[in-house]
Structure formats: C-alpha cells, structure tokens
CSV table of C-alpha atoms and ligand atoms in Angstrom, one decimal:
chain,number,residue,atom,x,y,z
A,1,MET,CA,0.0,0.0,0.0
A,2,GLY,CA,1.4,3.3,-1.0
A,3,LYS,CA,2.3,6.1,1.4
A,4,VAL,CA,-0.4,8.4,0.1
A,5,SER,CA,-3.2,6.0,0.8
A,6,VAL,CA,-1.8,5.4,4.3
A,7,VAL,CA,-1.9,9.1,4.9
A,8,ILE,CA,-5.5,9.3,3.6
A,9,TYR,CA,-6.7,6.4,5.8
A,10,ILE,CA,-5.2,7.9,8.9
A,11,SER,CA,-6.6,11.3,8.0
A,12,VAL,CA,-10.1,9.9,7.6
A,13,ALA,CA,-9.8,8.0,10.8
A,14,LEU,CA,-8.7,11.1,12.7
A,15,LEU,CA,-11.5,13.1,11.1
A,16,VAL,CA,-14.1,10.6,12.1
A,17,PHE,CA,-12.7,10.6,15.6
A,18,TRP,CA,-12.7,14.4,15.7
A,19,LEU,CA,-16.2,14.6,14.5
A,20,VAL,CA,-17.5,12.1,17.0
A,21,SER,CA,-15.6,13.7,19.9
A,22,HIS,CA,-16.7,17.2,19.0
A,23,SER,CA,-20.3,16.8,18.1
A,24,PRO,CA,-22.7,16.8,21.1
A,25,ASN,CA,-24.7,13.7,21.2
A,26,LYS,CA,-28.0,14.9,19.8
A,27,SER,CA,-30.2,12.3,21.3
A,28,LEU,CA,-28.8,12.9,24.7
A,29,ASN,CA,-29.2,16.5,24.1
A,30,ARG,CA,-32.9,16.2,23.4
A,31,SER,CA,-33.6,14.0,26.3
A,32,TYR,CA,-32.4,16.6,28.7
A,33,HIS,CA,-34.6,19.2,27.3
A,34,HIS,CA,-36.5,19.6,30.6
A,35,ALA,CA,-33.4,19.9,32.8
A,36,SER,CA,-32.9,23.5,33.9
A,37,ARG,CA,-29.2,22.9,34.3
A,38,ARG,CA,-26.5,21.1,32.3
A,39,LEU,CA,-23.2,20.0,33.6
A,40,LYS,CA,-20.4,20.0,31.2
A,41,LEU,CA,-17.1,18.3,31.5
A,42,ARG,CA,-14.0,20.0,30.1
A,43,SER,CA,-12.9,18.3,26.9
A,44,SER,CA,-9.8,19.9,25.6
A,45,TYR,CA,-6.8,17.6,25.6
A,46,THR,CA,-3.8,19.4,24.4
A,47,PHE,CA,-1.0,17.5,26.2
A,48,THR,CA,1.4,20.1,25.1
A,49,GLY,CA,2.4,21.5,28.4
A,50,ALA,CA,1.1,22.0,31.9
A,51,ASN,CA,-0.1,25.5,31.2
A,52,ASP,CA,-3.7,24.8,32.3
A,53,HIS,CA,-3.7,25.1,36.0
A,54,ARG,CA,-7.4,24.9,36.5
A,55,VAL,CA,-8.3,21.9,38.5
A,56,ALA,CA,-11.7,20.5,39.0
A,57,PHE,CA,-13.0,21.4,42.5
A,58,ASP,CA,-14.9,18.2,42.9
A,59,PRO,CA,-12.9,14.9,43.0
A,60,ILE,CA,-15.7,13.1,41.1
A,61,VAL,CA,-15.5,15.5,38.3
A,62,ALA,CA,-11.7,15.3,38.3
A,63,ASP,CA,-11.9,11.6,38.2
A,64,ILE,CA,-14.2,11.5,35.2
A,65,GLU,CA,-12.1,14.1,33.4
A,66,ARG,CA,-9.0,12.1,34.1
A,67,ARG,CA,-10.5,9.0,32.7
A,68,ARG,CA,-11.6,10.8,29.6
A,69,GLU,CA,-8.2,12.3,29.2
A,70,ASP,CA,-6.5,9.0,29.7
A,71,LYS,CA,-8.5,7.6,26.8
A,72,GLU,CA,-7.5,10.5,24.6
A,73,TRP,CA,-3.9,10.0,25.7
A,74,GLU,CA,-4.0,6.3,24.8
A,75,LYS,CA,-5.3,7.1,21.4
A,76,LEU,CA,-2.6,9.7,20.9
A,77,GLN,CA,0.1,7.3,22.0
A,78,PHE,CA,-1.2,4.6,19.7
A,79,HIS,CA,-1.0,6.9,16.8
A,80,ASN,CA,2.5,8.0,17.7
A,81,ARG,CA,3.7,4.5,18.1
A,82,HIS,CA,2.0,3.1,15.0
A,83,PRO,CA,2.0,5.9,12.4
A,84,GLU,CA,2.2,3.1,9.8
A,85,PHE,CA,-1.2,1.7,10.9
A,86,ASP,CA,-3.5,2.0,7.9
A,87,SER,CA,-6.7,0.9,9.5
A,88,ALA,CA,-6.9,2.6,12.8
A,89,PRO,CA,-10.1,1.4,14.3
A,90,ALA,CA,-12.9,3.9,14.1
A,91,ALA,CA,-13.5,5.5,17.4
A,92,GLU,CA,-17.1,4.3,17.9
A,93,SER,CA,-16.2,0.7,17.4
A,94,GLN,CA,-13.9,0.6,20.4
A,95,PRO,CA,-15.5,-1.0,23.4
A,96,GLU,CA,-14.4,1.8,25.8
A,97,TRP,CA,-16.2,4.4,23.7
A,98,GLU,CA,-19.5,3.7,25.5
A,99,ASP,CA,-18.0,4.4,28.9
A,100,PHE,CA,-16.5,7.5,27.5
A,101,MET,CA,-19.8,8.9,26.3
A,102,ASN,CA,-21.5,7.7,29.5
A,103,ALA,CA,-19.2,9.9,31.5
A,104,GLU,CA,-20.8,12.9,29.9
A,105,ASP,CA,-24.2,11.5,30.4
A,106,TYR,CA,-23.4,11.1,34.1
A,107,LEU,CA,-22.9,14.8,34.7
A,108,ASN,CA,-25.6,15.9,32.4
A,109,ASP,CA,-28.2,14.2,34.6
A,110,GLU,CA,-29.1,16.3,37.6
A,111,ASP,CA,-30.9,13.4,39.3
A,112,ARG,CA,-27.7,11.5,39.5
A,113,PHE,CA,-25.4,14.4,40.0
A,114,ASN,CA,-26.8,16.5,42.8
A,115,ILE,CA,-24.6,19.6,43.2
A,116,THR,CA,-26.2,20.6,46.5
A,117,GLY,CA,-25.6,17.1,47.7
A,118,ARG,CA,-22.0,17.2,46.6
A,119,LEU,CA,-21.3,20.5,48.3
A,120,VAL,CA,-22.9,19.3,51.5
A,121,LEU,CA,-20.7,16.2,51.3
A,122,LEU,CA,-17.5,18.0,50.5
A,123,PHE,CA,-17.8,20.9,52.9
A,124,PRO,CA,-16.6,19.0,56.0
A,125,LYS,CA,-13.7,17.7,54.0
A,126,ILE,CA,-12.5,21.2,53.2
A,127,ASP,CA,-13.4,22.8,56.6
A,128,VAL,CA,-10.7,21.0,58.6
A,129,ASP,CA,-8.2,23.6,59.8
A,130,PRO,CA,-9.9,24.5,62.1
A,131,GLU,CA,-13.3,22.8,61.8
A,132,ASP,CA,-15.5,25.8,62.5
A,133,GLY,CA,-18.3,25.9,60.0
A,134,PHE,CA,-16.3,28.2,57.7
A,135,VAL,CA,-14.1,27.5,54.7
A,136,SER,CA,-11.2,29.9,54.9
A,137,GLU,CA,-8.9,31.0,52.1
A,138,SER,CA,-6.1,28.7,53.3
A,139,GLU,CA,-8.4,25.7,53.7
A,140,LEU,CA,-9.7,26.2,50.2
A,141,THR,CA,-6.1,26.6,48.9
A,142,GLN,CA,-5.1,23.4,50.6
A,143,TRP,CA,-8.1,21.6,49.1
A,144,ASN,CA,-7.3,22.9,45.6
A,145,LEU,CA,-3.6,22.0,46.0
A,146,LYS,CA,-4.5,18.5,47.0
A,147,GLN,CA,-6.6,18.1,43.9
A,148,SER,CA,-4.0,19.5,41.6
A,149,GLU,CA,-1.2,17.4,43.2
A,150,LYS,CA,-3.3,14.3,42.5
A,151,GLU,CA,-3.7,15.5,38.9
A,152,VAL,CA,0.0,16.2,38.4
A,153,LEU,CA,1.1,12.9,39.9
A,154,HIS,CA,-1.4,11.0,37.7
A,155,ARG,CA,0.0,12.7,34.6
A,156,THR,CA,3.5,11.8,35.7
A,157,GLN,CA,2.5,8.2,36.2
A,158,ARG,CA,1.2,8.2,32.7
A,159,GLU,CA,4.4,9.7,31.3
A,160,MET,CA,6.4,7.2,33.3
A,161,GLU,CA,4.6,4.2,31.8
A,162,LEU,CA,5.4,5.7,28.4
A,163,HIS,CA,9.1,6.1,29.0
A,164,ASP,CA,9.8,3.2,31.4
A,165,LYS,CA,10.8,0.7,28.7
A,166,ASN,CA,12.0,-2.1,31.0
A,167,LYS,CA,9.0,-1.6,33.4
A,168,ASP,CA,11.1,-1.5,36.5
A,169,GLY,CA,9.3,1.6,37.8
A,170,LEU,CA,12.4,3.7,37.3
A,171,ILE,CA,13.5,6.0,34.5
A,172,SER,CA,17.1,6.0,33.3
A,173,PHE,CA,18.4,8.8,31.1
A,174,SER,CA,18.6,6.5,28.1
A,175,GLU,CA,15.0,5.5,28.6
A,176,TYR,CA,13.9,9.1,28.6
A,177,GLU,CA,13.5,10.5,25.1
A,178,ALA,CA,13.4,14.1,24.4
A,179,PRO,CA,10.0,15.4,23.3
A,180,SER,CA,9.3,14.9,19.6
A,181,TRP,CA,9.7,18.5,18.8
A,182,VAL,CA,13.3,18.3,19.9
A,183,ARG,CA,14.0,15.1,18.0
A,184,ASN,CA,12.4,16.4,14.9
A,185,SER,CA,14.2,19.7,14.9
A,186,ASP,CA,17.8,20.4,14.1
A,187,ASN,CA,20.0,21.8,16.8
A,188,THR,CA,19.7,25.4,15.6
A,189,SER,CA,16.0,25.5,16.1
A,190,PHE,CA,14.5,27.8,18.6
A,191,GLY,CA,14.3,26.2,22.0
A,192,TYR,CA,16.8,23.4,21.3
A,193,ASP,CA,19.2,24.9,23.8
A,194,MET,CA,16.7,25.2,26.6
A,195,GLY,CA,17.8,22.3,28.7
A,196,TRP,CA,14.5,21.0,29.9
A,197,TRP,CA,15.2,17.5,28.6
A,198,LYS,CA,18.9,17.3,28.9
A,199,GLU,CA,21.1,15.1,31.0
A,200,GLU,CA,22.0,18.0,33.3
A,201,HIS,CA,18.3,18.4,34.1
A,202,PHE,CA,18.0,14.6,34.6
A,203,ASN,CA,21.0,14.5,37.0
A,204,ALA,CA,19.6,17.5,39.0
A,205,SER,CA,16.3,15.7,39.4
A,206,ASP,CA,18.0,12.5,40.6
A,207,ALA,CA,18.0,13.5,44.3
A,208,ASP,CA,19.8,10.4,45.6
A,209,GLY,CA,22.2,10.2,42.6
A,210,ASP,CA,21.6,6.6,41.8
A,211,GLY,CA,21.3,7.3,38.1
A,212,LEU,CA,17.6,6.5,38.0
A,213,LEU,CA,14.4,8.5,38.6
A,214,ASN,CA,11.7,7.0,40.8
A,215,ILE,CA,8.2,8.4,40.5
A,216,THR,CA,8.9,11.2,43.0
A,217,GLU,CA,12.1,12.3,41.2
A,218,PHE,CA,10.5,12.0,37.8
A,219,ASN,CA,7.6,14.1,39.0
A,220,ASP,CA,10.1,16.7,40.1
A,221,PHE,CA,11.9,16.4,36.7
A,222,LEU,CA,8.6,17.2,34.9
A,223,HIS,CA,7.6,19.9,37.5
A,224,PRO,CA,10.8,21.5,38.8
A,225,ALA,CA,9.0,24.5,40.1
A,226,ASP,CA,7.2,22.3,42.7
A,227,SER,CA,10.3,20.5,43.7
A,228,LYS,CA,11.9,20.7,47.1
A,229,ASN,CA,15.1,19.2,45.8
A,230,PRO,CA,17.8,21.9,46.1
A,231,LYS,CA,19.9,20.6,43.2
A,232,LEU,CA,16.9,21.0,40.9
A,233,VAL,CA,16.0,24.5,42.2
A,234,GLN,CA,19.6,25.4,41.5
A,235,TRP,CA,19.4,24.0,38.0
A,236,LEU,CA,16.2,26.0,37.4
A,237,CYS,CA,18.2,29.2,38.3
A,238,LYS,CA,20.9,28.2,35.9
A,239,GLU,CA,18.4,27.6,33.2
A,240,GLU,CA,16.7,30.9,33.8
A,241,ILE,CA,20.1,32.6,33.3
A,242,ARG,CA,20.7,30.7,30.2
A,243,GLU,CA,17.4,31.9,28.8
A,244,ARG,CA,17.8,35.5,29.8
A,245,ASP,CA,21.5,36.0,29.2
A,246,THR,CA,21.4,37.7,25.8
A,247,ASP,CA,25.0,38.8,25.9
A,248,LYS,CA,26.2,35.3,26.9
A,249,ASP,CA,28.3,36.4,29.8
A,250,GLY,CA,26.8,33.8,32.1
A,251,LYS,CA,25.0,36.3,34.3
A,252,VAL,CA,22.0,38.5,34.2
A,253,ASN,CA,22.7,42.3,33.9
A,254,PHE,CA,20.1,45.0,34.7
A,255,ASN,CA,18.8,45.2,31.2
A,256,GLU,CA,18.3,41.5,30.9
A,257,PHE,CA,16.6,41.6,34.3
A,258,PHE,CA,14.4,44.6,33.5
A,259,HIS,CA,13.2,43.2,30.2
A,260,GLY,CA,11.7,40.0,31.3
A,261,LEU,CA,12.3,38.9,34.8
A,262,PHE,CA,11.1,42.0,36.6
A,263,ASP,CA,7.6,41.8,35.1
A,264,LEU,CA,7.3,38.2,36.3
A,265,VAL,CA,8.2,39.1,39.8
A,266,ARG,CA,5.8,42.1,39.8
A,267,ASN,CA,2.9,40.1,38.4
A,268,TYR,CA,3.5,37.4,41.0
A,269,ASN,CA,3.5,40.0,43.8
A,270,GLU,CA,0.3,41.4,42.5
A,271,GLU,CA,-1.1,37.9,42.3
A,272,GLY,CA,-1.9,38.3,38.6
A,273,TYR,CA,-4.9,40.4,39.2
A,274,ASN,CA,-3.5,43.7,38.1
A,275,SER,CA,-2.6,43.4,34.5
A,276,SER,CA,-2.4,47.1,34.0
A,277,HIS,CA,1.1,47.9,32.8
A,278,GLU,CA,2.7,51.1,33.8
A,279,SER,CA,5.2,52.8,31.5
A,280,SER,CA,8.7,51.5,31.6
A,281,ASP,CA,10.0,54.8,32.9
A,282,LEU,CA,7.9,54.5,36.0
A,283,MET,CA,8.9,50.9,36.6
A,284,GLU,CA,12.6,51.4,36.3
A,285,ALA,CA,13.2,52.8,39.8
A,286,PRO,CA,11.5,49.8,41.6
A,287,ALA,CA,13.3,47.4,39.2
A,288,LYS,CA,16.7,49.0,40.1
A,289,LYS,CA,15.8,48.8,43.7
A,290,LEU,CA,15.0,45.1,43.5
A,291,PHE,CA,18.0,44.4,41.3
A,292,SER,CA,20.4,45.9,43.8
A,293,GLN,CA,18.8,44.0,46.7
A,294,LEU,CA,19.3,40.7,44.8
A,295,ASP,CA,22.8,41.7,43.7
A,296,LYS,CA,24.5,40.7,47.0
A,297,ASP,CA,28.1,41.0,45.8
A,298,GLY,CA,27.3,44.3,44.1
A,299,ASP,CA,29.0,43.4,40.8
A,300,GLY,CA,26.1,44.7,38.8
A,301,LEU,CA,25.2,41.2,37.6
A,302,LEU,CA,22.9,38.5,39.0
A,303,SER,CA,24.4,35.0,39.4
A,304,GLU,CA,22.5,31.7,39.8
A,305,ASP,CA,22.7,32.0,43.6
A,306,GLU,CA,21.5,35.5,43.5
A,307,LEU,CA,18.4,34.4,41.6
A,308,LEU,CA,17.5,31.8,44.2
A,309,SER,CA,15.3,34.1,46.3
A,310,ILE,CA,13.0,35.0,43.4
A,311,ILE,CA,13.0,31.7,41.4
A,312,GLY,CA,9.7,30.7,43.0
A,313,LYS,CA,8.2,33.9,41.5
A,314,LEU,CA,9.6,33.3,38.1
A,315,HIS,CA,8.2,29.8,38.1
A,316,PRO,CA,5.1,29.8,40.2
A,317,SER,CA,4.3,26.5,42.0
A,318,GLU,CA,1.0,24.7,42.1
A,319,HIS,CA,0.4,26.3,45.5
A,320,TYR,CA,0.4,29.7,43.8
A,321,TYR,CA,-2.3,28.6,41.4
A,322,ALA,CA,-4.3,26.8,44.1
A,323,LYS,CA,-4.4,30.1,46.1
A,324,GLN,CA,-5.4,32.1,43.0
A,325,GLN,CA,-8.3,29.7,42.4
A,326,ALA,CA,-9.3,29.9,46.1
A,327,ASP,CA,-9.2,33.7,46.0
A,328,TYR,CA,-11.3,33.8,42.9
A,329,ILE,CA,-13.9,31.4,44.3
A,330,ILE,CA,-14.1,33.4,47.5
A,331,SER,CA,-14.4,36.7,45.7
A,332,GLN,CA,-17.3,35.3,43.7
A,333,ALA,CA,-19.2,33.4,46.4
A,334,ASP,CA,-18.6,35.3,49.6
A,335,ALA,CA,-21.9,37.1,49.9
A,336,ASP,CA,-21.3,38.7,53.3
A,337,LYS,CA,-17.7,39.7,52.5
A,338,ASP,CA,-16.2,38.2,55.6
A,339,GLY,CA,-13.4,36.6,53.6
A,340,ARG,CA,-14.6,33.0,54.2
A,341,LEU,CA,-17.4,30.7,53.0
A,342,THR,CA,-20.3,29.1,54.7
A,343,LEU,CA,-22.0,26.1,53.3
A,344,THR,CA,-25.0,28.2,52.4
A,345,GLU,CA,-22.8,30.6,50.5
A,346,MET,CA,-21.4,27.7,48.6
A,347,ILE,CA,-24.8,26.2,47.8
A,348,ASP,CA,-26.1,29.6,46.7
A,349,ASN,CA,-23.2,29.9,44.2
A,350,PRO,CA,-22.7,26.5,42.7
A,351,TYR,CA,-21.6,27.8,39.4
A,352,VAL,CA,-18.4,29.1,41.0
A,353,PHE,CA,-17.4,25.6,42.0
A,354,TYR,CA,-18.7,23.9,38.9
A,355,SER,CA,-18.2,26.8,36.5
A,356,ALA,CA,-16.5,24.7,33.9
A,357,ILE,CA,-19.4,22.3,33.7
A,358,PHE,CA,-22.4,24.2,34.9
A,359,ASN,CA,-24.8,25.8,32.5
A,360,ASP,CA,-28.4,26.8,33.1
A,361,ASP,CA,-29.2,28.3,29.8
A,362,GLU,CA,-29.9,25.4,27.4
A,363,ASP,CA,-29.8,27.5,24.3
A,364,ASP,CA,-26.2,28.1,25.0
A,365,TYR,CA,-25.4,24.5,25.1
A,366,ASP,CA,-24.0,24.0,21.7
A,367,ASP,CA,-22.1,27.2,21.8
A,368,LEU,CA,-20.5,26.2,25.1
A,369,HIS,CA,-19.6,22.8,23.9
A,370,ASP,CA,-16.2,23.6,22.6
A,371,GLU,CA,-15.4,26.2,25.1
A,372,PHE,CA,-13.4,24.1,27.5
B,401,NAG,C1,-29.8,17.1,46.5
B,401,NAG,O1,-29.2,17.0,47.8
B,401,NAG,C2,-29.8,17.7,48.8
B,401,NAG,C3,-28.9,17.7,50.0
B,401,NAG,O2,-28.4,16.4,50.2
B,401,NAG,C4,-31.2,17.3,49.1
B,401,NAG,O3,-31.8,18.1,50.1
B,401,NAG,C5,-32.0,17.4,47.8
B,401,NAG,O4,-33.3,16.8,48.0
B,401,NAG,C6,-31.3,16.6,46.6
B,401,NAG,N1,-32.0,16.9,45.4
B,401,NAG,C7,-32.3,15.9,44.5
B,401,NAG,C8,-33.0,16.3,43.3
B,401,NAG,O5,-32.1,14.7,44.8
B,402,NAG,C1,24.6,20.9,15.3
B,402,NAG,O1,24.5,19.8,14.4
B,402,NAG,C2,25.6,19.8,13.5
B,402,NAG,C3,25.4,18.6,12.6
B,402,NAG,O2,24.1,18.2,12.5
B,402,NAG,C4,27.0,19.7,14.2
B,402,NAG,O3,28.0,19.8,13.2
B,402,NAG,C5,27.1,20.9,15.2
B,402,NAG,O4,28.3,20.8,15.9
B,402,NAG,C6,25.9,20.9,16.1
B,402,NAG,N1,25.9,22.0,17.0
B,402,NAG,C7,25.7,22.0,18.3
B,402,NAG,C8,25.8,23.3,19.0
B,402,NAG,O5,25.5,21.0,18.8
B,403,NAG,C1,25.1,12.8,34.9
B,403,NAG,O1,25.5,11.9,35.9
B,403,NAG,C2,26.2,10.8,35.3
B,403,NAG,C3,26.5,9.8,36.5
B,403,NAG,O2,25.3,9.4,37.1
B,403,NAG,C4,27.4,11.3,34.7
B,403,NAG,O3,28.1,10.2,34.1
B,403,NAG,C5,27.1,12.3,33.6
B,403,NAG,O4,28.3,12.8,33.1
B,403,NAG,C6,26.3,13.4,34.2
B,403,NAG,N1,25.9,14.3,33.1
B,403,NAG,C7,25.9,15.6,33.2
B,403,NAG,C8,25.5,16.4,32.0
B,403,NAG,O5,26.2,16.2,34.3
B,404,NAG,C1,12.2,8.3,45.4
B,404,NAG,O1,13.5,8.6,45.9
B,404,NAG,C2,13.6,9.7,46.8
B,404,NAG,C3,15.1,9.9,47.1
B,404,NAG,O2,15.7,10.4,45.9
B,404,NAG,C4,12.9,9.4,48.1
B,404,NAG,O3,13.0,10.5,49.0
B,404,NAG,C5,11.4,9.1,47.7
B,404,NAG,O4,10.7,8.7,48.8
B,404,NAG,C6,11.3,8.0,46.6
B,404,NAG,N1,10.0,7.9,46.2
B,404,NAG,C7,9.3,6.7,46.2
B,404,NAG,C8,7.9,6.8,45.8
B,404,NAG,O5,9.8,5.7,46.6
B,405,NAG,C1,-3.2,48.2,39.9
B,405,NAG,O1,-2.1,48.9,39.4
B,405,NAG,C2,-2.4,50.3,39.4
B,405,NAG,C3,-1.2,51.0,38.8
B,405,NAG,O2,-0.1,50.5,39.3
B,405,NAG,C4,-2.6,50.8,40.9
B,405,NAG,O3,-2.9,52.1,40.9
B,405,NAG,C5,-3.8,50.0,41.4
B,405,NAG,O4,-3.9,50.3,42.8
B,405,NAG,C6,-3.5,48.5,41.3
B,405,NAG,N1,-4.6,47.7,41.7
B,405,NAG,C7,-4.6,46.7,42.5
B,405,NAG,C8,-5.9,46.0,42.8
B,405,NAG,O5,-3.5,46.3,43.0
C-alpha cells in the first residue's frame, strides 16, 4: 500500500474521531430538554504543556475528566507508536467508547449528580483547619492544592509508563527520550538549547544520585517549580540565566533583568490580578531597587545563587495557582464579604465551583460545547 493511501486512511480515521468527539450527542441533548441545568465536562486535551492550572473542584468531576483524558492519551500514543497503521479502528467501534460517552451522560443528569448534595458532602472535608463551619482561604487553597497534586502525579505516572521501557518503575536517562519537537528539529531551532530535557536536568532531578528517577524524582523532573530538591532548584536558576542571558556572559545584567524577569516578579507580587502595565519609565526605579537587593556582591550582575530568592516567583508553583483559584472562588461566592465561605454561600453559588461544567441556559449548550 502506498504512502499516500496510508496518509489518507489515517486522516479519515482522525477526522471521524474528531467529528465524533466534538459533536454533542444529539439524542442525549434532546432527552435533557427539561433539565434546567446542564453539567459539562471539560474536553480539551492538548498534552502540550502544563499551562492549564485549573483543577476540578470536585474529585468526582476530576476523576471523570481524568479517565476521559487517559483515553485521549492512549489514542494519541497509539497513533504516535504506529504511524504506519493504515486501518486505525474507528473511534465508535472501540469498546471503551461507550463508557467514554456515558461519563458525559453522568454529569448531564441532575438526578444523579446533585450539586447541592455534593457540596454538603465536600464541605466538612474542606473545613478542617480548624473545623469551625467556615471555609477559609487557606483551607480552600489546601483543598485545591490536594486536587492539583493528585492530577499532576497522575500525569507523571502516565508519562512514566510511556518512558519506562524495561518496566522497573524507574526511568534511566537512556529511557527518557526528548520530546518529539526536539527530536524532529535540528539543533539550531528555537528552544533546542533550553535544557529541559537534557542530562543535566535529569541529573539534577536525581536526588539520591543513583542514576535512576523514581516516580517522585520523575515528577520533580517534569515539574521542577514544585520540587523541594535543592539541586533541581539550582538547576532552574541556571536555566533561567541561560534563557535571559542575551549577551552570553553567564549572568543577568540589569537590562536582561528589566526586560523579562522583573515583570514576572511584579505580576507574582500582585497575584496576577493587576494586569495594567505602567510605562517602563515608572517601573525602572523599583526594578533598580529590587536588582540591587538581589545583587548581593554588588558586581552589577545576578548569578545563579542571587536568583534563588525569586526563582519561585519566576516559576510559580501549584500552590500559587491553588491560592489564586481559592481567592477567585471566595471573591465570587462570599456574599457577606467576611473573607470565608459558609456552606450556604457555597450552595447559593454552585456555578463558581462547577463553572467549567455548569450551564443553566440550554440555548447556549451548543455554543459552550467547545469552550473548554
Ligand atoms: C440534593 O441533595 C440535597 C442535600 O443532600 C437534598 O436536600 C436534595 O433533595 C437533593 N436533590 C435531589 C434532586 O435529589
Ligand atoms: C549541530 O549539528 C551539526 C550537525 O548536524 C553539528 O556539526 C554541530 O556541531 C551541532 N551544533 C551543536 C551546538 O551541537
Ligand atoms: C550525569 O550523571 C552521570 C553519572 O550518574 C554522569 O556520568 C554524567 O556525566 C552526568 N551528566 C551531566 C551532564 O552532568
Ligand atoms: C524516590 O527517591 C527519593 C530519594 O531520591 C525518596 O525520597 C522518595 O521517597 C522516593 N519515592 C518513592 C515513591 O519511593
Ligand atoms: C493596579 O495597578 C495600578 C497602577 O499601578 C494601581 O494604581 C492599582 O492600585 C493596582 N490595583 C490593585 C488592585 O492592586
């Protein structure tokens, strides 16, 4: 069979899959005509990077989304491994497909997914520190963080299965392959030099130095900003300098700092809410001040060690996003503005917790379908 027909077969299979996965199930749609609310799962699987930090508030929703994502992932890996396959099975003929669609069914059905009931059930699990009938910002942050850590670890596990060729539960450097965009590009391409997949990064992630990454170390490897491993944090500083160091002197001067790093620090301090940008002239003084505070040895340049104190702001951790999400939820649901949530406030504002999947205007259903 010629190359061209293989390409056509694969394209058709992908197209069919795309159509099936993107078209709302019309019969389902009709049968819920009387429901005043519709719950929608997120369904964008990009797998390109961990840039989406929204995490489902409800573990049940997270679990369903995770299973759907795993299915997408498996399909993607199958196609990556077998690009030569000329008869990729049509999506709807796969046995799991039924489950996959049922997952959406589940959340669309209000009788089976009772939001009020879920909030009543979850409230005491969040209100733990102290258990006082109020959900505070820090309790909600901890809750969000727990959900996102579960999510991150799950994705790491999936990556691990992919790379762990000899199935010993450990990743050696030779088992780890650079992402495909690296393998397919020549070494002059943009990004080639960013060492996120290089041996130096691997070694820094290998906390006990045994030449292999266990799941914890591999998770750190994939998410260095969340790592407590000092070698890895140091590597991150080095990497930051490599990226910013336009004059290639191995350190960051004021110009390199001002155009790039300073904005990140400022946005972090303002918690991302204030996106209004003042003119550069106004910002130069505070930037100079911060620069000289960081420049401990006063040589006018920032070294790796001198970046350590701000590296967490340059690469925000999951905790940062968990807190942002908590602040947002509280700002939306805290009716009496006392800075914390009661169960009643939560029940009165369910869309804040289930915003990604909650819709009470059925006419918008089709429009919303591709939004997430
Ligand atoms: C949803 O749960 C709440 C609290 O558990 C309960 O009062 C309510 O009757 C339930 N609604 C439905 C439709 O089952
Ligand atoms: C890039 O690749 C070419 C050959 O493909 C090689 O000669 C050159 O040394 C490489 N450069 C770097 C910086 O690795
Ligand atoms: C990584 O560590 C191994 C020993 O475990 C060593 O042989 C190798 O040279 C190190 N690579 C880099 C880039 O530091
Ligand atoms: C992985 O190894 C590190 C030491 O590098 C250790 O602290 C950690 O507990 C290990 N994780 C697991 C899941 O065994
Ligand atoms: C946002 O930035 C502007 C200009 O710097 C400042 O006047 C304002 O107070 C800031 N708002 C918040 C909420 O921080």
